[in-house]
Amino acid sequence: MTLLTTWPESGPETLIRRTSDPAEIAAALKPLGVRYEQWPIREDVPFDADSDTVFAAYGPEIDRLNAEEGFTTVDVLGLHPSDDPEFPAKAKAAREKFLQEHTHDDDDEVRFFVSGSGIFYLHVNGEVHAVFCEKGDLLGVPRGTTHWFDMGTKPSFTAIRFFHEEDGWIGNFTGSPIAARFPDYDTIAAGYEADRAAA
């Protein structure tokens, strides 16, 4: 289940919106041109499934989206905790790459979460929208939209990535420190889990 939190760009002291209702989330994101869908969850797909397994499981959904959008490249990116002594450094580098505010000039950023979670922060029209995506969520951030992504200090997710451009992920960084002013993945995830446990 997704969680959407919205604040003014001035900071998180004022809460504009906090909802986990899919209809409310879709309604809030649609005016921003953001594509938000929930695909069927394939419970038989391991959390760390390889590309072939993911493509086999979600073939119909991938084909439908490709037919609608005309993507040229579709791949699977996974990052999960492991016993590899190099994992902490690898995870830190991956997180830092996407954590700075940026845009994409030539492509949308479209991701489907096969497992795990992550947060897209959209900085649009004077507001910051934190979209907490989990297994089964698809989010499409339109090209030119200022945003950043946080996978947390202990990343664990597998996602299908869709590209219109063969060059893949190319970010134009704004140099703004805005991301540091808002709650990070770990903070939001902890609050979300506490809310669900209390429900």
PDB file of C-alpha atoms in Angstrom:
ATOM      1  CA  MET A   1       0.000   0.000   0.000  1.00  0.00           C
ATOM      2  CA  THR A   2       1.347   3.400  -0.947  1.00  0.00           C
ATOM      3  CA  LEU A   3       1.574   6.398   1.382  1.00  0.00           C
ATOM      4  CA  LEU A   4       1.462   9.952   0.064  1.00  0.00           C
ATOM      5  CA  THR A   5       2.674  12.826   2.243  1.00  0.00           C
ATOM      6  CA  THR A   6       2.626  16.433   1.021  1.00  0.00           C
ATOM      7  CA  TRP A   7       4.253  19.509   2.544  1.00  0.00           C
ATOM      8  CA  PRO A   8       4.950  23.056   1.330  1.00  0.00           C
ATOM      9  CA  GLU A   9       8.429  23.386  -0.181  1.00  0.00           C
ATOM     10  CA  SER A  10       9.402  25.628   2.750  1.00  0.00           C
ATOM     11  CA  GLY A  11       9.671  22.576   4.981  1.00  0.00           C
ATOM     12  CA  PRO A  12       7.864  19.703   6.736  1.00  0.00           C
ATOM     13  CA  GLU A  13       6.591  21.779   9.655  1.00  0.00           C
ATOM     14  CA  THR A  14       3.213  22.117   7.905  1.00  0.00           C
ATOM     15  CA  LEU A  15       1.433  18.974   6.738  1.00  0.00           C
ATOM     16  CA  ILE A  16      -0.811  19.436   3.711  1.00  0.00           C
ATOM     17  CA  ARG A  17      -1.766  15.816   3.090  1.00  0.00           C
ATOM     18  CA  ARG A  18      -1.096  12.318   4.422  1.00  0.00           C
ATOM     19  CA  THR A  19      -3.066   9.445   2.951  1.00  0.00           C
ATOM     20  CA  SER A  20      -2.774   5.775   2.076  1.00  0.00           C
ATOM     21  CA  ASP A  21      -6.051   5.680   0.157  1.00  0.00           C
ATOM     22  CA  PRO A  22      -5.221   4.673  -3.458  1.00  0.00           C
ATOM     23  CA  ALA A  23      -8.035   6.779  -4.925  1.00  0.00           C
ATOM     24  CA  GLU A  24      -6.920   9.882  -3.025  1.00  0.00           C
ATOM     25  CA  ILE A  25      -3.306   9.301  -4.030  1.00  0.00           C
ATOM     26  CA  ALA A  26      -4.211   8.913  -7.693  1.00  0.00           C
ATOM     27  CA  ALA A  27      -6.379  12.053  -7.568  1.00  0.00           C
ATOM     28  CA  ALA A  28      -3.569  14.091  -5.983  1.00  0.00           C
ATOM     29  CA  LEU A  29      -0.912  12.891  -8.414  1.00  0.00           C
ATOM     30  CA  LYS A  30      -2.913  13.074 -11.645  1.00  0.00           C
ATOM     31  CA  PRO A  31      -2.770  16.915 -11.955  1.00  0.00           C
ATOM     32  CA  LEU A  32       1.029  16.606 -11.727  1.00  0.00           C
ATOM     33  CA  GLY A  33       1.056  14.284 -14.721  1.00  0.00           C
ATOM     34  CA  VAL A  34       2.265  11.428 -12.512  1.00  0.00           C
ATOM     35  CA  ARG A  35       1.245   7.917 -13.505  1.00  0.00           C
ATOM     36  CA  TYR A  36       0.215   5.836 -10.501  1.00  0.00           C
ATOM     37  CA  GLU A  37      -1.020   2.252 -10.746  1.00  0.00           C
ATOM     38  CA  GLN A  38      -1.221  -0.824  -8.578  1.00  0.00           C
ATOM     39  CA  TRP A  39      -0.481  -4.095 -10.365  1.00  0.00           C
ATOM     40  CA  PRO A  40      -1.405  -7.565  -9.098  1.00  0.00           C
ATOM     41  CA  ILE A  41       1.126  -8.886  -6.603  1.00  0.00           C
ATOM     42  CA  ARG A  42       2.685 -12.200  -7.599  1.00  0.00           C
ATOM     43  CA  GLU A  43       3.258 -13.839  -4.226  1.00  0.00           C
ATOM     44  CA  ASP A  44       5.261 -16.661  -5.823  1.00  0.00           C
ATOM     45  CA  VAL A  45       7.984 -14.270  -7.008  1.00  0.00           C
ATOM     46  CA  PRO A  46      10.931 -14.211  -4.542  1.00  0.00           C
ATOM     47  CA  PHE A  47      11.846 -10.818  -3.103  1.00  0.00           C
ATOM     48  CA  ASP A  48      15.262 -11.097  -4.756  1.00  0.00           C
ATOM     49  CA  ALA A  49      14.043 -12.650  -8.015  1.00  0.00           C
ATOM     50  CA  ASP A  50      16.271 -12.445 -11.070  1.00  0.00           C
ATOM     51  CA  SER A  51      15.298 -10.645 -14.269  1.00  0.00           C
ATOM     52  CA  ASP A  52      13.995 -13.715 -16.088  1.00  0.00           C
ATOM     53  CA  THR A  53      11.672 -14.607 -13.201  1.00  0.00           C
ATOM     54  CA  VAL A  54      10.362 -11.035 -12.956  1.00  0.00           C
ATOM     55  CA  PHE A  55       9.768 -10.731 -16.702  1.00  0.00           C
ATOM     56  CA  ALA A  56       7.948 -14.064 -16.771  1.00  0.00           C
ATOM     57  CA  ALA A  57       5.732 -13.107 -13.841  1.00  0.00           C
ATOM     58  CA  TYR A  58       4.796  -9.621 -15.044  1.00  0.00           C
ATOM     59  CA  GLY A  59       4.863 -10.174 -18.804  1.00  0.00           C
ATOM     60  CA  PRO A  60       1.226  -9.156 -19.457  1.00  0.00           C
ATOM     61  CA  GLU A  61       1.537  -5.922 -17.464  1.00  0.00           C
ATOM     62  CA  ILE A  62       4.867  -5.055 -19.088  1.00  0.00           C
ATOM     63  CA  ASP A  63       3.450  -5.715 -22.559  1.00  0.00           C
ATOM     64  CA  ARG A  64       0.416  -3.529 -21.867  1.00  0.00           C
ATOM     65  CA  LEU A  65       2.505  -0.621 -20.616  1.00  0.00           C
ATOM     66  CA  ASN A  66       4.906  -0.962 -23.536  1.00  0.00           C
ATOM     67  CA  ALA A  67       1.991  -0.883 -25.974  1.00  0.00           C
ATOM     68  CA  GLU A  68       0.700   2.318 -24.355  1.00  0.00           C
ATOM     69  CA  GLU A  69       4.024   4.120 -23.920  1.00  0.00           C
ATOM     70  CA  GLY A  70       6.420   2.696 -26.521  1.00  0.00           C
ATOM     71  CA  PHE A  71       9.386   2.099 -24.226  1.00  0.00           C
ATOM     72  CA  THR A  72      12.645   1.062 -25.880  1.00  0.00           C
ATOM     73  CA  THR A  73      14.292  -0.504 -22.846  1.00  0.00           C
ATOM     74  CA  VAL A  74      12.934  -2.431 -19.874  1.00  0.00           C
ATOM     75  CA  ASP A  75      15.224  -3.854 -17.195  1.00  0.00           C
ATOM     76  CA  VAL A  76      15.186  -5.098 -13.617  1.00  0.00           C
ATOM     77  CA  LEU A  77      17.208  -3.484 -10.833  1.00  0.00           C
ATOM     78  CA  GLY A  78      17.573  -5.188  -7.483  1.00  0.00           C
ATOM     79  CA  LEU A  79      19.420  -4.175  -4.343  1.00  0.00           C
ATOM     80  CA  HIS A  80      19.099  -6.260  -1.195  1.00  0.00           C
ATOM     81  CA  PRO A  81      21.183  -6.683   1.968  1.00  0.00           C
ATOM     82  CA  SER A  82      23.788  -9.415   1.664  1.00  0.00           C
ATOM     83  CA  ASP A  83      26.830 -10.874   3.422  1.00  0.00           C
ATOM     84  CA  ASP A  84      29.064  -9.287   0.802  1.00  0.00           C
ATOM     85  CA  PRO A  85      31.520  -7.070   2.738  1.00  0.00           C
ATOM     86  CA  GLU A  86      31.235  -4.504  -0.050  1.00  0.00           C
ATOM     87  CA  PHE A  87      27.444  -4.199   0.279  1.00  0.00           C
ATOM     88  CA  PRO A  88      27.385  -1.276   2.777  1.00  0.00           C
ATOM     89  CA  ALA A  89      29.584   0.852   0.514  1.00  0.00           C
ATOM     90  CA  LYS A  90      27.628  -0.185  -2.572  1.00  0.00           C
ATOM     91  CA  ALA A  91      24.307   0.628  -0.891  1.00  0.00           C
ATOM     92  CA  LYS A  92      25.554   4.004   0.341  1.00  0.00           C
ATOM     93  CA  ALA A  93      26.810   4.970  -3.122  1.00  0.00           C
ATOM     94  CA  ALA A  94      23.548   3.894  -4.776  1.00  0.00           C
ATOM     95  CA  ARG A  95      21.490   5.880  -2.282  1.00  0.00           C
ATOM     96  CA  GLU A  96      23.580   9.023  -2.611  1.00  0.00           C
ATOM     97  CA  LYS A  97      23.327   8.967  -6.407  1.00  0.00           C
ATOM     98  CA  PHE A  98      19.556   9.365  -6.399  1.00  0.00           C
ATOM     99  CA  LEU A  99      19.114  11.340  -3.177  1.00  0.00           C
ATOM    100  CA  GLN A 100      20.010  14.710  -4.703  1.00  0.00           C
ATOM    101  CA  GLU A 101      17.270  16.717  -6.430  1.00  0.00           C
ATOM    102  CA  HIS A 102      17.335  16.276 -10.201  1.00  0.00           C
ATOM    103  CA  THR A 103      15.293  16.184 -13.402  1.00  0.00           C
ATOM    104  CA  HIS A 104      15.344  14.137 -16.604  1.00  0.00           C
ATOM    105  CA  ASP A 105      15.187  16.100 -19.853  1.00  0.00           C
ATOM    106  CA  ASP A 106      14.527  13.279 -22.288  1.00  0.00           C
ATOM    107  CA  ASP A 107      12.674  10.586 -20.403  1.00  0.00           C
ATOM    108  CA  ASP A 108      10.063   9.819 -17.775  1.00  0.00           C
ATOM    109  CA  GLU A 109      11.131   7.882 -14.683  1.00  0.00           C
ATOM    110  CA  VAL A 110       8.850   4.850 -14.546  1.00  0.00           C
ATOM    111  CA  ARG A 111       9.311   2.187 -11.878  1.00  0.00           C
ATOM    112  CA  PHE A 112       7.315  -0.845 -10.746  1.00  0.00           C
ATOM    113  CA  PHE A 113       8.162  -2.301  -7.342  1.00  0.00           C
ATOM    114  CA  VAL A 114       8.318  -6.093  -7.478  1.00  0.00           C
ATOM    115  CA  SER A 115       9.462  -6.198  -3.855  1.00  0.00           C
ATOM    116  CA  GLY A 116      10.666  -3.901  -1.122  1.00  0.00           C
ATOM    117  CA  SER A 117      10.047  -0.173  -1.108  1.00  0.00           C
ATOM    118  CA  GLY A 118      11.408   3.299  -1.792  1.00  0.00           C
ATOM    119  CA  ILE A 119      10.230   6.913  -1.752  1.00  0.00           C
ATOM    120  CA  PHE A 120       9.974   9.313  -4.670  1.00  0.00           C
ATOM    121  CA  TYR A 121       9.918  12.960  -3.601  1.00  0.00           C
ATOM    122  CA  LEU A 122       8.282  15.205  -6.208  1.00  0.00           C
ATOM    123  CA  HIS A 123       9.009  18.943  -5.968  1.00  0.00           C
ATOM    124  CA  VAL A 124       6.238  20.576  -7.985  1.00  0.00           C
ATOM    125  CA  ASN A 125       4.294  23.856  -7.820  1.00  0.00           C
ATOM    126  CA  GLY A 126       5.685  24.917  -4.460  1.00  0.00           C
ATOM    127  CA  GLU A 127       5.026  21.573  -2.778  1.00  0.00           C
ATOM    128  CA  VAL A 128       6.950  18.396  -1.984  1.00  0.00           C
ATOM    129  CA  HIS A 129       5.089  15.113  -2.384  1.00  0.00           C
ATOM    130  CA  ALA A 130       6.683  12.025  -0.797  1.00  0.00           C
ATOM    131  CA  VAL A 131       5.311   8.904  -2.503  1.00  0.00           C
ATOM    132  CA  PHE A 132       6.169   5.811  -0.474  1.00  0.00           C
ATOM    133  CA  CYS A 133       6.033   2.932  -2.984  1.00  0.00           C
ATOM    134  CA  GLU A 134       5.860  -0.721  -2.013  1.00  0.00           C
ATOM    135  CA  LYS A 135       5.431  -4.084  -3.717  1.00  0.00           C
ATOM    136  CA  GLY A 136       2.740  -3.786  -6.388  1.00  0.00           C
ATOM    137  CA  ASP A 137       3.089  -0.026  -6.938  1.00  0.00           C
ATOM    138  CA  LEU A 138       3.990   1.593 -10.251  1.00  0.00           C
ATOM    139  CA  LEU A 139       4.946   5.250 -10.431  1.00  0.00           C
ATOM    140  CA  GLY A 140       5.713   7.289 -13.537  1.00  0.00           C
ATOM    141  CA  VAL A 141       7.422  10.654 -12.963  1.00  0.00           C
ATOM    142  CA  PRO A 142       7.122  12.864 -16.076  1.00  0.00           C
ATOM    143  CA  ARG A 143      10.254  14.186 -17.739  1.00  0.00           C
ATOM    144  CA  GLY A 144      11.198  17.628 -16.489  1.00  0.00           C
ATOM    145  CA  THR A 145       9.706  17.028 -13.025  1.00  0.00           C
ATOM    146  CA  THR A 146      12.062  18.007 -10.208  1.00  0.00           C
ATOM    147  CA  HIS A 147      12.430  15.081  -7.822  1.00  0.00           C
ATOM    148  CA  TRP A 148      14.703  12.790  -5.817  1.00  0.00           C
ATOM    149  CA  PHE A 149      14.541   9.183  -4.639  1.00  0.00           C
ATOM    150  CA  ASP A 150      15.449   7.648  -1.281  1.00  0.00           C
ATOM    151  CA  MET A 151      15.942   3.920  -0.793  1.00  0.00           C
ATOM    152  CA  GLY A 152      17.003   4.224   2.859  1.00  0.00           C
ATOM    153  CA  THR A 153      20.206   3.354   4.686  1.00  0.00           C
ATOM    154  CA  LYS A 154      19.530  -0.375   4.250  1.00  0.00           C
ATOM    155  CA  PRO A 155      18.096  -0.650   0.719  1.00  0.00           C
ATOM    156  CA  SER A 156      15.968  -3.651  -0.117  1.00  0.00           C
ATOM    157  CA  PHE A 157      13.960  -3.611  -3.317  1.00  0.00           C
ATOM    158  CA  THR A 158      13.551  -5.072  -6.783  1.00  0.00           C
ATOM    159  CA  ALA A 159      12.066  -2.798  -9.440  1.00  0.00           C
ATOM    160  CA  ILE A 160      11.248  -2.950 -13.125  1.00  0.00           C
ATOM    161  CA  ARG A 161      12.532   0.148 -14.915  1.00  0.00           C
ATOM    162  CA  PHE A 162      11.065   1.482 -18.163  1.00  0.00           C
ATOM    163  CA  PHE A 163      12.958   3.814 -20.517  1.00  0.00           C
ATOM    164  CA  HIS A 164      12.050   5.624 -23.715  1.00  0.00           C
ATOM    165  CA  GLU A 165      15.718   6.425 -24.318  1.00  0.00           C
ATOM    166  CA  GLU A 166      18.306   3.692 -24.862  1.00  0.00           C
ATOM    167  CA  ASP A 167      20.855   5.601 -22.771  1.00  0.00           C
ATOM    168  CA  GLY A 168      18.894   4.750 -19.613  1.00  0.00           C
ATOM    169  CA  TRP A 169      19.037   6.859 -16.458  1.00  0.00           C
ATOM    170  CA  ILE A 170      20.485  10.353 -17.032  1.00  0.00           C
ATOM    171  CA  GLY A 171      19.937  12.909 -14.265  1.00  0.00           C
ATOM    172  CA  ASN A 172      20.370  16.673 -14.375  1.00  0.00           C
ATOM    173  CA  PHE A 173      21.120  17.727 -10.801  1.00  0.00           C
ATOM    174  CA  THR A 174      19.798  21.071  -9.591  1.00  0.00           C
ATOM    175  CA  GLY A 175      22.384  21.528  -6.829  1.00  0.00           C
ATOM    176  CA  SER A 176      19.616  22.356  -4.355  1.00  0.00           C
ATOM    177  CA  PRO A 177      19.978  21.056  -0.755  1.00  0.00           C
ATOM    178  CA  ILE A 178      16.199  20.729  -0.420  1.00  0.00           C
ATOM    179  CA  ALA A 179      16.256  16.951   0.074  1.00  0.00           C
ATOM    180  CA  ALA A 180      18.055  17.359   3.394  1.00  0.00           C
ATOM    181  CA  ARG A 181      15.198  19.459   4.794  1.00  0.00           C
ATOM    182  CA  PHE A 182      12.550  16.730   4.546  1.00  0.00           C
ATOM    183  CA  PRO A 183      12.062  13.424   6.404  1.00  0.00           C
ATOM    184  CA  ASP A 184      14.119  10.677   4.800  1.00  0.00           C
ATOM    185  CA  TYR A 185      13.070   7.147   3.903  1.00  0.00           C
ATOM    186  CA  ASP A 186      14.025   5.668   7.280  1.00  0.00           C
ATOM    187  CA  THR A 187      11.977   8.253   9.189  1.00  0.00           C
ATOM    188  CA  ILE A 188       8.862   7.911   7.030  1.00  0.00           C
ATOM    189  CA  ALA A 189       9.068   4.109   6.887  1.00  0.00           C
ATOM    190  CA  ALA A 190       9.343   3.843  10.689  1.00  0.00           C
ATOM    191  CA  GLY A 191       6.284   6.056  11.175  1.00  0.00           C
ATOM    192  CA  TYR A 192       4.332   4.155   8.541  1.00  0.00           C
ATOM    193  CA  GLU A 193       5.111   0.806  10.153  1.00  0.00           C
ATOM    194  CA  ALA A 194       4.104   2.134  13.583  1.00  0.00           C
ATOM    195  CA  ASP A 195       0.783   3.346  12.189  1.00  0.00           C
ATOM    196  CA  ARG A 196       0.065  -0.016  10.595  1.00  0.00           C
ATOM    197  CA  ALA A 197       0.977  -1.894  13.751  1.00  0.00           C
ATOM    198  CA  ALA A 198      -1.416   0.255  15.751  1.00  0.00           C
ATOM    199  CA  ALA A 199      -4.279  -0.123  13.267  1.00  0.00           C
TER     200      ALA A 199
END
